[in-house]
mmCIF file of C-alpha atoms and ligand atoms in Angstrom:
data_model
loop_
_atom_site.group_PDB
_atom_site.id
_atom_site.type_symbol
_atom_site.label_atom_id
_atom_site.label_comp_id
_atom_site.label_asym_id
_atom_site.label_seq_id
_atom_site.Cartn_x
_atom_site.Cartn_y
_atom_site.Cartn_z
ATOM 1 C CA MET A 1 -29.257 82.749 -169.212
ATOM 2 C CA ARG A 2 -29.638 80.916 -165.897
ATOM 3 C CA VAL A 3 -31.991 82.657 -163.489
ATOM 4 C CA ASP A 4 -33.958 81.315 -160.557
ATOM 5 C CA LEU A 5 -37.557 81.684 -161.607
ATOM 6 C CA ASP A 6 -40.607 80.372 -159.849
ATOM 7 C CA TYR A 7 -44.269 80.483 -160.815
ATOM 8 C CA TYR A 8 -47.671 80.070 -159.230
ATOM 9 C CA GLU A 9 -51.203 80.106 -160.490
ATOM 10 C CA ILE A 10 -53.280 83.278 -160.125
ATOM 11 C CA THR A 11 -56.364 82.213 -162.111
ATOM 12 C CA GLY A 12 -59.365 84.158 -160.809
ATOM 13 C CA LEU A 13 -57.281 86.689 -158.876
ATOM 14 C CA TYR A 14 -58.215 89.975 -160.556
ATOM 15 C CA ASP A 15 -56.240 92.145 -158.141
ATOM 16 C CA GLU A 16 -53.041 90.206 -158.928
ATOM 17 C CA VAL A 17 -53.662 90.715 -162.649
ATOM 18 C CA ARG A 18 -54.261 94.447 -162.202
ATOM 19 C CA ARG A 19 -51.133 94.791 -160.029
ATOM 20 C CA PHE A 20 -49.074 92.962 -162.646
ATOM 21 C CA TYR A 21 -50.365 95.045 -165.578
ATOM 22 C CA SER A 22 -49.494 98.277 -163.741
ATOM 23 C CA MET A 23 -45.932 97.265 -164.779
ATOM 24 C CA VAL A 24 -46.888 96.688 -168.426
ATOM 25 C CA GLY A 25 -47.321 99.621 -170.815
ATOM 26 C CA GLU A 26 -49.713 100.112 -173.707
ATOM 27 C CA GLU A 27 -47.354 98.800 -176.383
ATOM 28 C CA SER A 28 -46.707 95.525 -174.550
ATOM 29 C CA ARG A 29 -50.427 95.098 -173.888
ATOM 30 C CA TYR A 30 -51.081 95.568 -177.587
ATOM 31 C CA LEU A 31 -48.429 93.007 -178.513
ATOM 32 C CA ARG A 32 -49.856 90.542 -175.988
ATOM 33 C CA PHE A 33 -53.545 90.851 -176.935
ATOM 34 C CA LEU A 34 -53.268 92.151 -180.543
ATOM 35 C CA ALA A 35 -55.659 94.870 -179.407
ATOM 36 C CA ALA A 36 -55.636 97.969 -177.223
ATOM 37 C CA VAL A 37 -56.565 96.720 -173.760
ATOM 38 C CA ARG A 38 -57.195 99.362 -171.122
ATOM 39 C CA ASP A 39 -58.563 97.078 -168.431
ATOM 40 C CA PRO A 40 -56.774 93.713 -168.626
ATOM 41 C CA ALA A 41 -59.122 92.274 -166.000
ATOM 42 C CA SER A 42 -61.946 92.254 -168.588
ATOM 43 C CA ALA A 43 -59.794 90.223 -171.012
ATOM 44 C CA TYR A 44 -59.004 87.802 -168.190
ATOM 45 C CA GLU A 45 -62.653 87.424 -167.213
ATOM 46 C CA ARG A 46 -63.343 86.080 -170.727
ATOM 47 C CA MET A 47 -60.218 83.920 -170.816
ATOM 48 C CA TRP A 48 -60.838 82.356 -167.413
ATOM 49 C CA SER A 49 -64.512 81.699 -168.194
ATOM 50 C CA CYS A 50 -63.291 79.644 -171.204
ATOM 51 C CA GLY A 51 -61.077 77.426 -169.029
ATOM 52 C CA GLY A 52 -57.926 79.528 -169.313
ATOM 53 C CA ARG A 53 -55.329 79.511 -166.538
ATOM 54 C CA THR A 54 -52.835 82.215 -165.603
ATOM 55 C CA PHE A 55 -49.445 81.836 -163.938
ATOM 56 C CA LEU A 56 -47.393 84.594 -162.342
ATOM 57 C CA VAL A 57 -43.650 84.117 -162.819
ATOM 58 C CA VAL A 58 -41.477 85.594 -160.079
ATOM 59 C CA GLN A 59 -37.806 85.958 -159.316
ATOM 60 C CA GLY A 60 -37.644 85.922 -155.545
ATOM 61 C CA ARG A 61 -40.592 88.164 -154.687
ATOM 62 C CA ARG A 62 -40.285 90.250 -157.847
ATOM 63 C CA PRO A 63 -43.013 89.748 -160.502
ATOM 64 C CA VAL A 64 -41.407 88.990 -163.874
ATOM 65 C CA ALA A 65 -44.102 87.760 -166.255
ATOM 66 C CA LEU A 66 -47.576 86.371 -166.745
ATOM 67 C CA VAL A 67 -48.214 83.218 -168.746
ATOM 68 C CA ASP A 68 -51.766 82.502 -169.909
ATOM 69 C CA VAL A 69 -52.798 79.100 -171.227
ATOM 70 C CA THR A 70 -56.229 78.454 -172.684
ATOM 71 C CA PRO A 71 -57.250 75.021 -174.035
ATOM 72 C CA CYS A 72 -58.333 75.431 -177.648
ATOM 73 C CA GLY A 73 -58.949 72.016 -179.152
ATOM 74 C CA GLU A 74 -57.836 68.423 -178.898
ATOM 75 C CA GLY A 75 -54.552 68.519 -176.932
ATOM 76 C CA GLU A 76 -53.876 72.100 -177.975
ATOM 77 C CA VAL A 77 -53.423 75.182 -175.849
ATOM 78 C CA GLU A 78 -53.283 78.843 -176.773
ATOM 79 C CA ALA A 79 -50.385 80.419 -174.922
ATOM 80 C CA GLY A 80 -49.675 84.069 -174.143
ATOM 81 C CA LEU A 81 -46.670 85.562 -172.407
ATOM 82 C CA VAL A 82 -45.909 89.065 -171.220
ATOM 83 C CA VAL A 83 -42.774 90.187 -169.382
ATOM 84 C CA VAL A 84 -42.893 93.394 -167.309
ATOM 85 C CA ASP A 85 -41.598 96.298 -169.360
ATOM 86 C CA SER A 86 -38.510 97.010 -167.263
ATOM 87 C CA LEU A 87 -37.236 93.406 -167.631
ATOM 88 C CA GLN A 88 -37.803 92.874 -171.355
ATOM 89 C CA GLY A 89 -34.864 92.091 -173.638
ATOM 90 C CA ARG A 90 -32.819 90.387 -170.899
ATOM 91 C CA GLY A 91 -33.521 86.756 -171.685
ATOM 92 C CA TYR A 92 -36.456 86.245 -169.307
ATOM 93 C CA GLY A 93 -39.007 85.588 -172.062
ATOM 94 C CA THR A 94 -36.789 82.919 -173.640
ATOM 95 C CA ARG A 95 -36.232 81.153 -170.309
ATOM 96 C CA ILE A 96 -39.922 81.294 -169.353
ATOM 97 C CA ALA A 97 -40.999 79.927 -172.754
ATOM 98 C CA GLU A 98 -38.605 76.998 -172.222
ATOM 99 C CA ILE A 99 -39.983 76.342 -168.717
ATOM 100 C CA PHE A 100 -43.598 76.309 -169.915
ATOM 101 C CA ALA A 101 -42.794 74.279 -173.025
ATOM 102 C CA ALA A 102 -41.563 71.609 -170.601
ATOM 103 C CA LEU A 103 -44.537 72.036 -168.221
ATOM 104 C CA LEU A 104 -47.416 72.005 -170.716
ATOM 105 C CA PRO A 105 -47.073 68.344 -171.786
ATOM 106 C CA ARG A 106 -47.376 67.456 -168.080
ATOM 107 C CA LEU A 107 -50.673 69.382 -168.044
ATOM 108 C CA GLY A 108 -51.841 67.184 -170.925
ATOM 109 C CA PHE A 109 -51.105 69.381 -173.944
ATOM 110 C CA ASP A 110 -49.386 68.211 -177.136
ATOM 111 C CA ALA A 111 -49.158 71.540 -178.932
ATOM 112 C CA ALA A 112 -49.056 75.242 -178.093
ATOM 113 C CA ILE A 113 -50.375 77.939 -180.407
ATOM 114 C CA ALA A 114 -49.920 81.697 -180.310
ATOM 115 C CA GLU A 115 -50.870 84.603 -182.526
ATOM 116 C CA ILE A 116 -48.014 87.045 -182.817
ATOM 117 C CA LEU A 117 -47.716 90.292 -184.740
ATOM 118 C CA ARG A 118 -45.227 90.080 -187.618
ATOM 119 C CA GLU A 119 -43.438 93.120 -186.142
ATOM 120 C CA ASN A 120 -42.908 91.340 -182.789
ATOM 121 C CA ALA A 121 -39.277 90.330 -183.398
ATOM 122 C CA LYS A 122 -38.617 89.152 -179.840
ATOM 123 C CA ALA A 123 -41.632 86.839 -179.661
ATOM 124 C CA LEU A 124 -40.896 85.394 -183.113
ATOM 125 C CA ALA A 125 -37.242 84.854 -182.153
ATOM 126 C CA ILE A 126 -38.388 82.805 -179.140
ATOM 127 C CA ALA A 127 -40.729 80.753 -181.338
ATOM 128 C CA LYS A 128 -37.909 80.077 -183.829
ATOM 129 C CA ARG A 129 -35.499 79.108 -181.066
ATOM 130 C CA LEU A 130 -38.013 76.522 -179.773
ATOM 131 C CA GLY A 131 -38.478 75.114 -183.284
ATOM 132 C CA ALA A 132 -42.093 76.226 -183.762
ATOM 133 C CA SER A 133 -43.705 76.383 -187.170
ATOM 134 C CA ILE A 134 -44.549 79.970 -188.116
ATOM 135 C CA SER A 135 -47.009 81.014 -190.777
ATOM 136 C CA CYS A 136 -47.692 84.685 -191.407
ATOM 137 C CA ARG A 137 -50.667 86.212 -193.157
ATOM 138 C CA GLY A 138 -50.806 89.984 -193.325
ATOM 139 C CA VAL A 139 -49.607 91.472 -190.045
ATOM 140 C CA VAL A 140 -50.324 88.407 -187.890
ATOM 141 C CA CYS A 141 -48.265 85.239 -187.619
ATOM 142 C CA THR A 142 -49.581 81.974 -186.201
ATOM 143 C CA VAL A 143 -46.998 80.031 -184.282
ATOM 144 C CA LYS A 144 -47.441 76.354 -183.492
ATOM 145 C CA LEU A 145 -45.109 74.406 -181.268
ATOM 146 C CA ASN A 146 -45.179 70.609 -181.151
ATOM 147 C CA LEU A 147 -44.520 70.070 -177.429
ATOM 148 C CA ARG A 148 -44.042 66.293 -177.613
ATOM 149 C CA ARG A 149 -41.397 66.593 -180.334
ATOM 150 C CA LEU A 150 -39.633 69.334 -178.353
ATOM 151 C CA ALA A 151 -39.662 67.167 -175.198
ATOM 152 C CA LEU A 152 -38.122 64.243 -177.144
ATOM 153 C CA LYS A 153 -35.475 66.535 -178.625
ATOM 154 C CA SER A 154 -34.624 67.997 -175.187
ATOM 155 C CA SER A 155 -34.250 64.555 -173.613
ATOM 156 C CA ALA A 156 -32.056 63.419 -176.528
ATOM 157 C CA VAL A 157 -29.826 66.493 -176.030
ATOM 158 C CA ALA A 158 -29.676 65.860 -172.249
ATOM 159 C CA ALA A 159 -28.758 62.203 -172.836
ATOM 160 C CA ALA A 160 -26.029 63.187 -175.328
ATOM 161 C CA ARG A 161 -24.633 65.704 -172.824
ATOM 162 C CA ALA A 162 -24.661 63.130 -170.025
ATOM 163 C CA ALA A 163 -22.780 60.681 -172.270
ATOM 164 C CA MET A 164 -20.013 63.195 -173.027
ATOM 165 C CA PRO A 165 -16.709 62.487 -171.233
HETATM 166 C C1 LIG B 1 -42.125 89.053 -176.367
HETATM 167 C C2 LIG B 1 -41.545 88.953 -174.956
HETATM 168 C C3 LIG B 1 -42.343 87.925 -174.153
HETATM 169 C C4 LIG B 1 -40.083 88.477 -175.091
HETATM 170 O O1 LIG B 1 -39.516 88.382 -173.806
HETATM 171 P P1 LIG B 1 -38.139 89.139 -173.517
HETATM 172 O O2 LIG B 1 -37.685 88.756 -172.165
HETATM 173 O O3 LIG B 1 -38.331 90.574 -173.784
HETATM 174 O O4 LIG B 1 -37.214 88.516 -174.665
HETATM 175 P P2 LIG B 1 -35.738 87.919 -174.553
HETATM 176 O O5 LIG B 1 -34.840 88.872 -173.857
HETATM 177 O O6 LIG B 1 -35.818 86.531 -174.006
HETATM 178 O O7 LIG B 1 -35.308 87.883 -176.092
HETATM 179 C C5 LIG B 1 -35.996 87.059 -177.007
HETATM 180 C C6 LIG B 1 -35.303 87.144 -178.342
HETATM 181 O O8 LIG B 1 -35.412 88.465 -178.879
HETATM 182 C C7 LIG B 1 -34.108 89.002 -179.112
HETATM 183 N N1 LIG B 1 -34.176 90.418 -178.709
HETATM 184 C C8 LIG B 1 -33.962 90.944 -177.503
HETATM 185 N N2 LIG B 1 -34.152 92.277 -177.548
HETATM 186 C C9 LIG B 1 -34.510 92.558 -178.814
HETATM 187 C C10 LIG B 1 -34.868 93.747 -179.501
HETATM 188 N N3 LIG B 1 -34.893 94.924 -178.864
HETATM 189 N N4 LIG B 1 -35.192 93.678 -180.809
HETATM 190 C C11 LIG B 1 -35.176 92.486 -181.461
HETATM 191 N N5 LIG B 1 -34.846 91.317 -180.860
HETATM 192 C C12 LIG B 1 -34.527 91.371 -179.567
HETATM 193 C C13 LIG B 1 -33.181 88.211 -178.229
HETATM 194 O O9 LIG B 1 -31.862 88.206 -178.753
HETATM 195 C C14 LIG B 1 -33.810 86.863 -178.273
HETATM 196 O O10 LIG B 1 -33.508 86.233 -179.511
HETATM 197 P P3 LIG B 1 -32.434 85.044 -179.625
HETATM 198 O O11 LIG B 1 -33.042 83.894 -178.899
HETATM 199 O O12 LIG B 1 -32.346 84.818 -181.081
HETATM 200 O O13 LIG B 1 -31.201 85.553 -178.976
HETATM 201 C C15 LIG B 1 -41.560 90.320 -174.211
HETATM 202 O O14 LIG B 1 -40.765 91.244 -174.910
HETATM 203 C C16 LIG B 1 -42.975 90.860 -174.005
HETATM 204 O O15 LIG B 1 -43.570 90.593 -172.972
HETATM 205 N N6 LIG B 1 -43.497 91.640 -174.981
HETATM 206 C C17 LIG B 1 -44.851 92.166 -174.875
HETATM 207 C C18 LIG B 1 -45.926 91.068 -174.941
HETATM 208 C C19 LIG B 1 -45.716 90.159 -176.120
HETATM 209 O O16 LIG B 1 -45.272 90.567 -177.177
HETATM 210 N N7 LIG B 1 -46.047 88.862 -175.933
HETATM 211 C C20 LIG B 1 -45.882 87.874 -177.000
HETATM 212 C C21 LIG B 1 -47.171 87.562 -177.668
HETATM 213 S S1 LIG B 1 -48.209 86.544 -176.636
#
């Protein structure tokens, strides 16, 4: 899927977060936070106070997704992604995960980690597509993506494509 997506940082902007989550229902909130979250702003207050950053992904002026990245150890970042309900299942999540997998090494991270419910087939499919390691215990799976290895693989693929007649 090729779509023109842009993103900008909204860390600290509670009104932007609230506006975005008015387009995200209870089920998606649960899948994102692994908990029932009625007021997302409270979850963001905690995340941002721990050094987390939040990016709003847009297509033109239309909000598409939020990406949250919180440093969680040497070179590692915990990543969370939520696509607005009406746009889920159309390839946006896959494309956005690819964009941020390329961006995060430039922000100084070597690995991205996410906790994903075992039932969350779409999120796990994205993790598999990117080549993440996935280990599941009970209902929760921990996904770990080696960003440096992915970057090397992507540049090798690009070089092979460029060399094709
Ligand atoms: C998980 C989420 C980010 C995925 O984004 P999306 O735009 O809906 O997903 P995509 O359309 O890119 O599809 C991703 C994969 O799921 C598959 N898929 C799409 N719709 C599906 C469905 N209804 N059931 C199962 N798989 C489905 C796609 O085929 C694709 O797999 P592939 O790469 O093997 O083809 C999005 O659904 C979401 O925001 N969910 C709520 C929050 C959440 O779960 N966040 C993840 C944890 S942080």
